[in-house]
Structure formats: C-alpha cells, structure tokens
mmCIF file of C-alpha atoms and ligand atoms in Angstrom:
data_model
loop_
_atom_site.group_PDB
_atom_site.id
_atom_site.type_symbol
_atom_site.label_atom_id
_atom_site.label_comp_id
_atom_site.label_asym_id
_atom_site.label_seq_id
_atom_site.Cartn_x
_atom_site.Cartn_y
_atom_site.Cartn_z
ATOM 1 C CA MET A 261 77.925 179.728 122.012
ATOM 2 C CA ILE A 262 80.147 183.289 122.048
ATOM 3 C CA ILE A 263 80.081 186.014 119.668
ATOM 4 C CA VAL A 264 84.000 187.324 119.501
ATOM 5 C CA LEU A 265 83.432 191.036 117.882
ATOM 6 C CA LYS A 266 86.045 193.144 116.394
ATOM 7 C CA PRO A 267 88.246 195.470 118.252
ATOM 8 C CA GLY A 268 86.699 198.578 116.399
ATOM 9 C CA ALA A 269 82.457 197.368 116.499
ATOM 10 C CA THR A 270 80.808 200.839 117.114
ATOM 11 C CA ASP A 271 77.979 200.411 119.526
ATOM 12 C CA ASP A 272 75.350 200.267 116.910
ATOM 13 C CA GLN A 273 76.631 196.877 115.584
ATOM 14 C CA ILE A 274 77.318 195.391 119.459
ATOM 15 C CA ALA A 275 73.367 196.750 119.861
ATOM 16 C CA HIS A 276 72.517 194.896 116.367
ATOM 17 C CA VAL A 277 74.263 191.488 117.279
ATOM 18 C CA ILE A 278 72.286 191.503 120.873
ATOM 19 C CA ASP A 279 68.541 192.330 118.872
ATOM 20 C CA ARG A 280 69.543 189.534 116.114
ATOM 21 C CA VAL A 281 70.356 187.080 119.130
ATOM 22 C CA GLU A 282 67.179 188.114 121.528
ATOM 23 C CA SER A 283 65.073 187.651 118.001
ATOM 24 C CA LEU A 284 65.906 184.499 117.795
ATOM 25 C CA GLY A 285 64.415 183.814 121.558
ATOM 26 C CA LEU A 286 67.586 183.785 123.323
ATOM 27 C CA ARG A 287 69.565 186.097 125.776
ATOM 28 C CA ALA A 288 72.567 187.763 125.291
ATOM 29 C CA HIS A 289 74.990 188.498 128.091
ATOM 30 C CA LEU A 290 77.323 191.479 126.821
ATOM 31 C CA SER A 291 81.313 191.540 128.622
ATOM 32 C CA ARG A 292 83.412 194.609 127.222
ATOM 33 C CA GLY A 293 86.925 193.797 127.799
ATOM 34 C CA THR A 294 89.766 196.535 127.365
ATOM 35 C CA TYR A 295 90.666 194.560 124.078
ATOM 36 C CA ARG A 296 87.553 192.851 123.164
ATOM 37 C CA THR A 297 83.916 193.005 123.493
ATOM 38 C CA ILE A 298 81.974 189.601 123.762
ATOM 39 C CA VAL A 299 78.723 188.482 123.605
ATOM 40 C CA GLY A 300 77.746 185.076 125.117
ATOM 41 C CA VAL A 301 74.938 183.728 124.124
ATOM 42 C CA ILE A 302 72.127 182.018 127.006
ATOM 43 C CA GLY A 303 69.653 179.769 125.522
ATOM 44 C CA ASP A 304 69.253 176.449 122.941
ATOM 45 C CA GLU A 305 72.279 177.027 120.840
ATOM 46 C CA ALA A 306 70.656 174.562 118.169
ATOM 47 C CA GLN A 307 68.335 177.855 117.202
ATOM 48 C CA LEU A 308 71.444 179.900 116.125
ATOM 49 C CA GLN A 309 73.070 176.746 113.877
ATOM 50 C CA ALA A 310 71.187 177.849 110.903
ATOM 51 C CA ALA A 311 71.716 181.872 111.603
ATOM 52 C CA PRO A 312 74.944 183.461 109.863
ATOM 53 C CA LEU A 313 76.173 185.368 112.727
ATOM 54 C CA GLU A 314 79.318 185.858 111.248
ATOM 55 C CA ALA A 315 77.627 188.368 108.381
ATOM 56 C CA ILE A 316 76.771 190.830 111.092
ATOM 57 C CA PRO A 317 79.060 193.958 110.799
ATOM 58 C CA GLY A 318 80.954 193.742 113.338
ATOM 59 C CA VAL A 319 81.424 189.920 114.014
ATOM 60 C CA ALA A 320 84.907 188.627 114.264
ATOM 61 C CA GLN A 321 84.025 184.733 115.279
ATOM 62 C CA VAL A 322 81.653 182.861 116.307
ATOM 63 C CA VAL A 323 82.391 179.836 119.257
ATOM 64 C CA PRO A 324 80.101 177.170 119.560
ATOM 65 C CA ILE A 325 80.430 175.938 123.053
ATOM 66 C CA LEU A 326 78.859 172.716 122.258
ATOM 67 C CA PRO A 327 79.587 170.420 119.281
ATOM 68 C CA PRO A 328 77.374 170.394 116.253
ATOM 69 C CA PHE A 329 76.667 166.702 116.538
ATOM 70 C CA LYS A 330 74.350 166.863 119.174
ATOM 71 C CA LEU A 331 73.032 163.131 119.321
ATOM 72 C CA ALA A 332 76.518 161.457 118.435
ATOM 73 C CA SER A 333 78.159 163.628 121.195
ATOM 74 C CA ASN A 334 79.592 161.903 124.367
ATOM 75 C CA GLU A 335 78.031 164.715 126.208
ATOM 76 C CA ALA A 336 74.812 164.076 125.536
ATOM 77 C CA HIS A 337 75.317 160.725 126.341
ATOM 78 C CA PRO A 338 78.392 159.405 128.244
ATOM 79 C CA GLU A 339 78.193 155.730 128.119
ATOM 80 C CA PRO A 340 79.138 154.013 125.219
ATOM 81 C CA SER A 341 76.752 152.937 122.755
ATOM 82 C CA VAL A 342 76.210 149.055 122.192
ATOM 83 C CA VAL A 343 74.703 148.807 118.928
ATOM 84 C CA GLU A 344 73.287 145.267 117.965
ATOM 85 C CA VAL A 345 72.958 143.418 114.947
ATOM 86 C CA ALA A 346 70.786 140.491 114.823
ATOM 87 C CA GLY A 347 71.971 139.767 118.076
ATOM 88 C CA VAL A 348 76.003 140.259 117.851
ATOM 89 C CA LYS A 349 76.902 143.009 119.877
ATOM 90 C CA ILE A 350 79.512 146.072 118.980
ATOM 91 C CA GLY A 351 80.675 148.471 121.396
ATOM 92 C CA GLY A 352 80.273 148.803 125.048
ATOM 93 C CA GLY A 353 83.101 146.161 125.405
ATOM 94 C CA TYR A 354 81.888 144.017 122.373
ATOM 95 C CA LEU A 355 84.064 143.487 119.584
ATOM 96 C CA ALA A 356 82.811 142.883 115.477
ATOM 97 C CA MET A 357 84.567 140.613 113.725
ATOM 98 C CA ILE A 358 83.486 141.292 110.455
ATOM 99 C CA ALA A 359 84.439 139.616 107.137
ATOM 100 C CA GLY A 360 83.860 138.044 103.539
ATOM 101 C CA PRO A 361 84.960 139.494 100.129
ATOM 102 C CA CYS A 362 84.892 142.754 98.897
ATOM 103 C CA ALA A 363 81.643 141.496 96.513
ATOM 104 C CA VAL A 364 79.380 138.746 96.279
ATOM 105 C CA GLU A 365 80.293 136.839 93.186
ATOM 106 C CA GLY A 366 78.346 133.706 93.400
ATOM 107 C CA ALA A 367 76.625 131.034 96.157
ATOM 108 C CA GLU A 368 79.206 128.641 95.702
ATOM 109 C CA ARG A 369 82.276 131.007 96.195
ATOM 110 C CA MET A 370 80.304 132.888 99.437
ATOM 111 C CA ASP A 371 79.531 129.464 100.729
ATOM 112 C CA ALA A 372 83.164 128.410 101.042
ATOM 113 C CA ILE A 373 84.061 131.982 102.581
ATOM 114 C CA ALA A 374 81.611 132.415 104.777
ATOM 115 C CA GLY A 375 82.261 128.806 106.294
ATOM 116 C CA ALA A 376 85.979 129.713 106.721
ATOM 117 C CA VAL A 377 85.825 132.977 108.467
ATOM 118 C CA LYS A 378 83.067 131.442 110.307
ATOM 119 C CA LYS A 379 85.196 128.943 111.713
ATOM 120 C CA ALA A 380 88.194 131.513 112.307
ATOM 121 C CA GLY A 381 85.925 133.435 114.719
ATOM 122 C CA ALA A 382 83.941 135.798 112.595
ATOM 123 C CA ASN A 383 80.575 137.038 113.850
ATOM 124 C CA LEU A 384 79.039 138.715 110.634
ATOM 125 C CA LEU A 385 79.348 138.221 106.989
ATOM 126 C CA ARG A 386 80.039 140.824 104.217
ATOM 127 C CA GLY A 387 79.658 141.188 100.922
ATOM 128 C CA GLY A 388 78.731 144.089 98.153
ATOM 129 C CA ALA A 389 75.797 143.520 95.657
ATOM 130 C CA PHE A 390 76.788 147.058 94.701
ATOM 131 C CA LYS A 391 79.654 147.837 94.029
ATOM 132 C CA PRO A 392 80.598 151.539 94.246
ATOM 133 C CA ARG A 393 83.446 151.905 91.193
ATOM 134 C CA THR A 394 85.906 154.212 90.426
ATOM 135 C CA SER A 395 85.350 152.935 86.842
ATOM 136 C CA PRO A 396 81.930 152.642 85.179
ATOM 137 C CA TYR A 397 83.618 149.483 83.125
ATOM 138 C CA ALA A 398 84.662 147.864 86.272
ATOM 139 C CA TYR A 399 82.475 144.953 87.866
ATOM 140 C CA GLN A 400 79.474 146.780 89.879
ATOM 141 C CA GLY A 401 78.023 143.700 91.907
ATOM 142 C CA MET A 402 75.654 141.246 91.305
ATOM 143 C CA GLY A 403 72.397 143.482 92.798
ATOM 144 C CA GLU A 404 69.457 141.995 94.071
ATOM 145 C CA GLU A 405 70.505 138.252 93.351
ATOM 146 C CA GLY A 406 73.616 139.178 95.200
ATOM 147 C CA LEU A 407 71.852 140.077 97.977
ATOM 148 C CA LYS A 408 69.719 136.473 97.876
ATOM 149 C CA ILE A 409 72.839 134.816 97.955
ATOM 150 C CA LEU A 410 74.158 136.563 101.215
ATOM 151 C CA ARG A 411 70.983 136.439 102.912
ATOM 152 C CA GLU A 412 71.096 132.830 102.456
ATOM 153 C CA THR A 413 74.449 132.257 103.030
ATOM 154 C CA GLY A 414 74.533 134.434 106.548
ATOM 155 C CA ASP A 415 71.713 131.915 106.864
ATOM 156 C CA LYS A 416 73.457 129.319 106.614
ATOM 157 C CA HIS A 417 76.163 129.258 108.353
ATOM 158 C CA GLY A 418 74.288 131.304 111.178
ATOM 159 C CA LEU A 419 76.203 134.903 110.447
ATOM 160 C CA PRO A 420 74.074 138.152 110.851
ATOM 161 C CA ILE A 421 75.332 140.136 107.456
ATOM 162 C CA VAL A 422 76.728 143.665 106.493
ATOM 163 C CA THR A 423 75.689 145.102 102.922
ATOM 164 C CA GLU A 424 76.190 148.269 101.101
ATOM 165 C CA VAL A 425 73.591 150.323 99.672
ATOM 166 C CA MET A 426 74.333 153.102 97.446
ATOM 167 C CA ASP A 427 71.111 154.578 96.496
ATOM 168 C CA PRO A 428 68.652 155.913 98.743
ATOM 169 C CA ARG A 429 66.086 154.413 95.815
ATOM 170 C CA ARG A 430 67.348 151.001 96.680
ATOM 171 C CA VAL A 431 67.036 151.349 100.896
ATOM 172 C CA GLU A 432 63.918 149.507 100.595
ATOM 173 C CA LEU A 433 65.063 146.809 98.441
ATOM 174 C CA VAL A 434 68.275 146.167 100.561
ATOM 175 C CA TYR A 435 66.506 146.597 103.997
ATOM 176 C CA ARG A 436 64.599 143.466 103.154
ATOM 177 C CA TYR A 437 67.492 141.436 102.819
ATOM 178 C CA THR A 438 70.438 142.523 105.449
ATOM 179 C CA ASP A 439 70.800 142.782 108.962
ATOM 180 C CA MET A 440 73.072 146.281 108.707
ATOM 181 C CA PHE A 441 73.223 148.889 106.019
ATOM 182 C CA GLN A 442 76.667 149.552 105.186
ATOM 183 C CA ILE A 443 76.890 153.272 103.958
ATOM 184 C CA GLY A 444 80.674 153.531 102.140
ATOM 185 C CA ALA A 445 83.182 156.042 102.142
ATOM 186 C CA ARG A 446 82.117 157.479 98.943
ATOM 187 C CA ASN A 447 78.330 158.052 99.833
ATOM 188 C CA MET A 448 79.274 159.292 103.297
ATOM 189 C CA GLN A 449 78.033 162.631 102.667
ATOM 190 C CA ASN A 450 75.505 161.368 100.440
ATOM 191 C CA PHE A 451 72.812 163.082 102.509
ATOM 192 C CA ASN A 452 69.588 161.726 101.219
ATOM 193 C CA LEU A 453 70.760 158.384 101.761
ATOM 194 C CA LEU A 454 71.912 158.951 105.248
ATOM 195 C CA THR A 455 68.249 160.272 105.887
ATOM 196 C CA GLU A 456 66.946 157.427 104.241
ATOM 197 C CA VAL A 457 68.532 154.639 106.511
ATOM 198 C CA GLY A 458 68.135 157.237 109.611
ATOM 199 C CA GLN A 459 64.202 156.145 108.782
ATOM 200 C CA THR A 460 64.723 152.690 109.647
ATOM 201 C CA ARG A 461 65.464 150.830 112.416
ATOM 202 C CA LYS A 462 68.284 148.893 110.955
ATOM 203 C CA PRO A 463 71.932 149.075 112.366
ATOM 204 C CA VAL A 464 74.203 151.246 109.970
ATOM 205 C CA LEU A 465 77.832 150.880 109.768
ATOM 206 C CA LEU A 466 78.970 154.393 108.328
ATOM 207 C CA LYS A 467 82.481 154.372 106.774
ATOM 208 C CA ARG A 468 84.600 157.483 106.914
ATOM 209 C CA GLY A 469 85.179 159.459 103.665
ATOM 210 C CA MET A 470 88.333 159.450 102.210
ATOM 211 C CA SER A 471 88.748 163.432 102.295
ATOM 212 C CA ALA A 472 86.013 163.396 105.156
ATOM 213 C CA THR A 473 87.254 164.600 108.482
ATOM 214 C CA ILE A 474 86.304 163.238 111.925
ATOM 215 C CA LYS A 475 83.841 165.771 112.411
ATOM 216 C CA ASP A 476 82.533 165.574 109.135
ATOM 217 C CA LEU A 477 81.823 161.816 109.953
ATOM 218 C CA LEU A 478 80.324 162.454 113.275
ATOM 219 C CA MET A 479 77.598 165.172 111.542
ATOM 220 C CA SER A 480 76.993 162.175 109.095
ATOM 221 C CA ALA A 481 76.344 160.290 111.748
ATOM 222 C CA GLU A 482 74.126 162.797 113.090
ATOM 223 C CA TYR A 483 71.987 162.823 109.732
ATOM 224 C CA ILE A 484 71.069 158.942 110.908
ATOM 225 C CA LEU A 485 70.535 159.811 114.412
ATOM 226 C CA SER A 486 68.279 162.716 113.897
ATOM 227 C CA GLU A 487 65.719 160.678 112.151
ATOM 228 C CA GLY A 488 65.591 158.086 114.783
ATOM 229 C CA ASN A 489 68.156 155.481 113.930
ATOM 230 C CA SER A 490 70.214 155.151 116.854
ATOM 231 C CA SER A 491 71.995 152.366 115.594
ATOM 232 C CA VAL A 492 74.992 153.700 113.956
ATOM 233 C CA VAL A 493 78.688 152.284 114.215
ATOM 234 C CA LEU A 494 81.230 154.419 112.328
ATOM 235 C CA CYS A 495 84.208 152.710 110.549
ATOM 236 C CA GLU A 496 87.835 154.133 109.770
ATOM 237 C CA ARG A 497 89.120 153.383 106.446
ATOM 238 C CA GLY A 498 92.007 155.125 105.605
ATOM 239 C CA ILE A 499 91.781 158.657 104.134
ATOM 240 C CA LYS A 500 94.096 160.054 101.249
ATOM 241 C CA SER A 501 97.392 161.296 101.150
ATOM 242 C CA PHE A 502 100.228 162.597 99.509
ATOM 243 C CA ASP A 503 101.856 158.998 99.985
ATOM 244 C CA ASN A 504 101.277 155.951 97.720
ATOM 245 C CA SER A 505 103.201 153.442 99.505
ATOM 246 C CA THR A 506 99.297 152.027 100.837
ATOM 247 C CA ARG A 507 96.217 152.491 99.055
ATOM 248 C CA ASN A 508 95.052 155.324 101.949
ATOM 249 C CA LEU A 509 96.367 156.166 104.832
ATOM 250 C CA PHE A 510 95.247 154.537 107.975
ATOM 251 C CA ASP A 511 94.149 157.238 110.433
ATOM 252 C CA VAL A 512 94.703 155.002 113.845
ATOM 253 C CA ALA A 513 93.958 157.919 115.604
ATOM 254 C CA ALA A 514 90.573 158.962 114.706
ATOM 255 C CA VAL A 515 89.504 155.676 116.771
ATOM 256 C CA PRO A 516 90.609 157.453 120.107
ATOM 257 C CA VAL A 517 89.778 160.942 118.588
ATOM 258 C CA CYS A 518 86.122 159.443 118.024
ATOM 259 C CA LYS A 519 85.905 158.018 121.153
ATOM 260 C CA GLY A 520 86.875 161.150 122.865
ATOM 261 C CA LEU A 521 84.205 162.858 120.828
ATOM 262 C CA SER A 522 81.396 160.257 120.705
ATOM 263 C CA HIS A 523 79.516 157.275 122.689
ATOM 264 C CA LEU A 524 79.099 155.595 118.817
ATOM 265 C CA PRO A 525 81.232 152.096 118.430
ATOM 266 C CA ILE A 526 84.098 152.760 115.780
ATOM 267 C CA ILE A 527 85.779 149.810 113.713
ATOM 268 C CA VAL A 528 88.535 149.965 111.650
ATOM 269 C CA ASP A 529 88.769 148.674 108.103
ATOM 270 C CA PRO A 530 92.624 147.640 107.733
ATOM 271 C CA SER A 531 91.725 146.185 103.967
ATOM 272 C CA HIS A 532 90.544 149.566 102.211
ATOM 273 C CA ALA A 533 92.582 151.755 104.503
ATOM 274 C CA THR A 534 96.301 149.826 103.377
ATOM 275 C CA GLY A 535 95.031 148.176 100.295
ATOM 276 C CA ARG A 536 97.965 145.486 101.120
ATOM 277 C CA PRO A 537 97.571 142.095 102.395
ATOM 278 C CA ASP A 538 100.855 141.987 104.290
ATOM 279 C CA LEU A 539 99.686 145.611 105.882
ATOM 280 C CA ILE A 540 96.674 144.081 107.001
ATOM 281 C CA PRO A 541 97.182 141.996 110.328
ATOM 282 C CA PRO A 542 99.363 144.976 111.945
ATOM 283 C CA CYS A 543 96.637 147.479 111.422
ATOM 284 C CA ALA A 544 94.082 145.581 112.268
ATOM 285 C CA LEU A 545 96.006 144.538 115.601
ATOM 286 C CA ALA A 546 96.670 148.673 116.113
ATOM 287 C CA GLY A 547 92.951 149.540 115.824
ATOM 288 C CA VAL A 548 91.525 147.363 118.553
ATOM 289 C CA ALA A 549 94.784 148.412 120.890
ATOM 290 C CA ALA A 550 93.999 151.829 119.838
ATOM 291 C CA GLY A 551 90.193 151.001 121.257
ATOM 292 C CA ALA A 552 88.665 150.046 117.877
ATOM 293 C CA ASP A 553 85.359 148.297 118.737
ATOM 294 C CA GLY A 554 85.701 145.983 115.824
ATOM 295 C CA VAL A 555 87.618 145.054 112.838
ATOM 296 C CA HIS A 556 86.296 144.519 108.940
ATOM 297 C CA ILE A 557 88.057 142.416 107.050
ATOM 298 C CA GLU A 558 88.199 141.466 103.162
ATOM 299 C CA VAL A 559 88.614 137.581 102.940
ATOM 300 C CA HIS A 560 88.509 135.770 99.513
ATOM 301 C CA ASN A 561 89.327 132.188 98.871
ATOM 302 C CA CYS A 562 90.992 132.902 95.132
ATOM 303 C CA PRO A 563 92.149 137.019 95.314
ATOM 304 C CA GLU A 564 93.618 135.975 91.780
ATOM 305 C CA GLU A 565 90.035 135.204 90.540
ATOM 306 C CA ALA A 566 88.554 138.282 92.551
ATOM 307 C CA LEU A 567 85.939 140.870 90.461
ATOM 308 C CA SER A 568 87.132 143.466 92.992
ATOM 309 C CA ASP A 569 89.604 143.902 95.800
ATOM 310 C CA GLY A 570 91.758 140.680 95.021
ATOM 311 C CA PRO A 571 95.114 142.247 95.889
ATOM 312 C CA GLN A 572 93.812 143.257 98.954
ATOM 313 C CA ALA A 573 92.029 140.234 100.034
ATOM 314 C CA LEU A 574 93.386 137.939 102.966
ATOM 315 C CA LEU A 575 93.598 134.386 102.200
ATOM 316 C CA PRO A 576 91.207 131.955 104.754
ATOM 317 C CA HIS A 577 93.795 130.872 106.726
ATOM 318 C CA GLN A 578 95.589 134.106 107.009
ATOM 319 C CA TYR A 579 92.518 135.336 108.324
ATOM 320 C CA ALA A 580 92.409 132.286 110.793
ATOM 321 C CA ALA A 581 95.984 133.563 111.827
ATOM 322 C CA LEU A 582 95.174 137.297 112.370
ATOM 323 C CA ALA A 583 91.623 136.010 114.046
ATOM 324 C CA ASP A 584 93.603 134.397 116.704
ATOM 325 C CA GLN A 585 95.781 137.146 117.698
ATOM 326 C CA ILE A 586 92.731 139.640 117.844
ATOM 327 C CA GLN A 587 91.075 137.356 120.093
ATOM 328 C CA SER A 588 94.242 136.803 122.439
ATOM 329 C CA LEU A 589 94.449 140.946 122.210
ATOM 330 C CA ALA A 590 90.298 141.158 123.072
ATOM 331 C CA ALA A 591 91.089 139.106 125.653
ATOM 332 C CA LEU A 592 94.218 140.988 127.373
ATOM 333 C CA LEU A 593 91.671 144.377 127.173
ATOM 334 C CA GLY A 594 88.818 142.566 128.570
ATOM 335 C CA LYS A 595 86.596 142.423 125.230
ATOM 336 C CA THR A 596 84.019 140.237 124.339
ATOM 337 C CA ILE A 597 83.820 138.668 120.881
ATOM 338 C CA SER A 598 79.707 138.260 120.481
ATOM 339 C CA VAL A 599 78.365 135.091 119.095
ATOM 340 C CA PRO A 600 75.818 135.397 117.039
ATOM 341 C CA PRO A 601 72.875 133.506 118.161
ATOM 342 C CA GLU A 602 71.148 130.549 116.338
ATOM 343 C CA ARG A 603 68.688 132.067 113.713
ATOM 344 C CA LYS A 604 68.281 135.525 114.927
ATOM 345 C CA LEU A 605 68.532 136.849 111.692
ATOM 346 C CA ALA A 606 66.932 139.996 109.647
ATOM 347 C CA ALA A 607 63.084 140.636 110.148
ATOM 348 C CA ARG A 608 62.018 140.372 106.596
HETATM 349 C C1 PEP B 920 83.645 147.647 100.473
HETATM 350 O O1 PEP B 920 83.950 147.942 102.255
HETATM 351 O O2 PEP B 920 84.105 146.851 99.949
HETATM 352 C C2 PEP B 920 84.077 149.411 99.876
HETATM 353 C C3 PEP B 920 84.056 149.845 98.931
HETATM 354 O O3 PEP B 920 84.484 149.950 101.451
HETATM 355 P P1 PEP B 920 85.269 151.980 100.940
HETATM 356 O O4 PEP B 920 83.667 152.433 100.889
HETATM 357 O O5 PEP B 920 85.319 152.111 102.724
HETATM 358 O O6 PEP B 920 85.573 152.104 100.118
HETATM 359 MN MN1 MN B 921 86.225 146.308 98.853
#
C-alpha cells in the first residue's frame, strides 16, 4: 500500500502517518519527492484494510497494491479453479451446461423439461423453489415441495441440481436437497447469506448483482471463500442500463475481466441478461467465445403457462439447437462438457 500525502503536508502530519502505520505493526518507508511525499507501507496490507488512513490530516490518497479480494485473486492462486458439483466439473477447461425452468412448478412439468435438457446435453438441472420477485403478489415458488421435486427429478435423470437460497435461515433446508446453492443477483450483497453458505462445503453459484461492479462481485465471492468454502462459480447475468431494448445489459466483457483478476470459474446467464429468447443463442455463444466456463439457460416446455420468466424461456427444441452449437464451439476451443457421473448426488 502507498500513502500519498497532500502537497502541503507538514512534517508533524507526515510523522503522525508513520506513527499510525507503525502502531498497526507495519513498517513505513518515507520518500520525499519534489512535488509529492509518499509513504510506502511494508507488511501485511490486510492489517490496514479496516484503518481509515484517508481520514488522517495531510493524507491525499491511499493506493492499495494488492487487490482487496485476496482469496478470489489469481495472484494468490494463479491456476484456474475447477469447481465440482456432484462430479460435474466447472472451470479449468470444463463447461457447465445449466438448464431448466425459472421455477419448479410441479413434478410432471419438471420431469418433461429435465428429460429434454438432459437429452440435449445439459449437465446440471436448475429450478427455483424460492423465487425472488419484484412484486410480493407474484409467484413466490413451491418452497420445500419444490426442492423435493427438483431433487427427485435430478436423481431420475442423473442431473445434479442447482437452486436458489434467498434467506440465511433456509440454508440448512436447501442444503439437504441441493448439489449447488444459487445466490441470486438481488442477494449478491446479502452478507449474512454469503457467510452462511460459506460455512457449508457445498458449491455456490454467485450471480452478479444488477448494479454491482466486478469488484463488488469478487468481494462477495471473498465472503464465501473467507469462511472456508472454496467452491464458488461466478455468473454474469446482465446489469442495469439506460437502454430498455433488453431486460438487462449483457456485460460479456465481465468474463475476460474476471478471468484477468480471479481464478474462479465464471459462467454466463443470457436468459436473465437479455430477457429475450431470440438473443439467448448469440449471447450464450459470445459468452463461451469470451472464455466463459458455462452457460445458464432457462428452458420451459410451455412458456405461455410458466409461472415466472415465461417470456424469456427457450423451448426444448431451441435449447437443443443451441446446445449443439455450444458443443461445436467447445470442441473448437478445446473445452470439455463434463458428463454427470452415475448417481453421485447430494450427500443428504
Ligand atoms: C433466476 O435464476 O431465476 C434468477 C432469479 O436470476 P437472477 O438472480 O440473476 O435475477
Ligand atoms: Mn428466472
């Protein structure tokens, strides 16, 4: 960390900065230039993260050298991480093909959709049992009954499952059913929830908040990692913009940006990013071409009857056509789509 002093900083102020740094157990190295004086801090920067050094009179700026997301950073961990979800690998050359309806709506429907996406090449099944809705009057999900249906359907079709947990008080319940937790965009900075899933050893799919920066996303991942859970997969699902042509703005550059900063796998969700079935294939392919470690896509066999996100769902045959294209692109890029192992499902 470098502490840059204001041009007119007095000797007393400089001495005070040095005292403060040393009182925190670090060494200070003073460097007086013609125009600027700076203090280099030597030692574990983490000690200083909670100290508001900018508040000291005479200090102009505090410039960190190491990223604040220590565990998520690829400086600490240069090799890409591979996250395993009940035997399905994500990252480090393995692509996740997560597919399923927005919400679990019933056993029969779930079975039909799961069969179709499995046949098309999906390796993980998604479905929400607890739905984060903008309106409290909108469909909220089937709750535990939905978790049971998703679990049974996943087991039947040999697909590990991913489902959203919205409430720290429900982590234990969702844990019993799922193979991977999903933290939705609206909860990306629900720090109690992040801490709670961080204390489990189950993989977490962490979606980027719609108004979150990439640094915010990585700091949220850090909450999970710092609790000891190293199985975190990031997800770019679109951010707010002024343009309403699409539901959100698909930030495809977030993929290589994250890759440049972090070892964690990152997948894309073109369903929520665009909200338009016609835009899902091009954006899914763009995401994979940009280096994404997988795609997360909503599929429904009767979108007009869907209880949530029907307008953005792909029909099973549309998903199958896209999955074919993703497989071809994966082969071109030398990536593998991990096949779920027979019956290696959640430890309940
Ligand atoms: C979802 O996956 O259905 C969902 C609600 O996603 P997001 O949190 O990205 O809006
Ligand atoms: Mn949805």
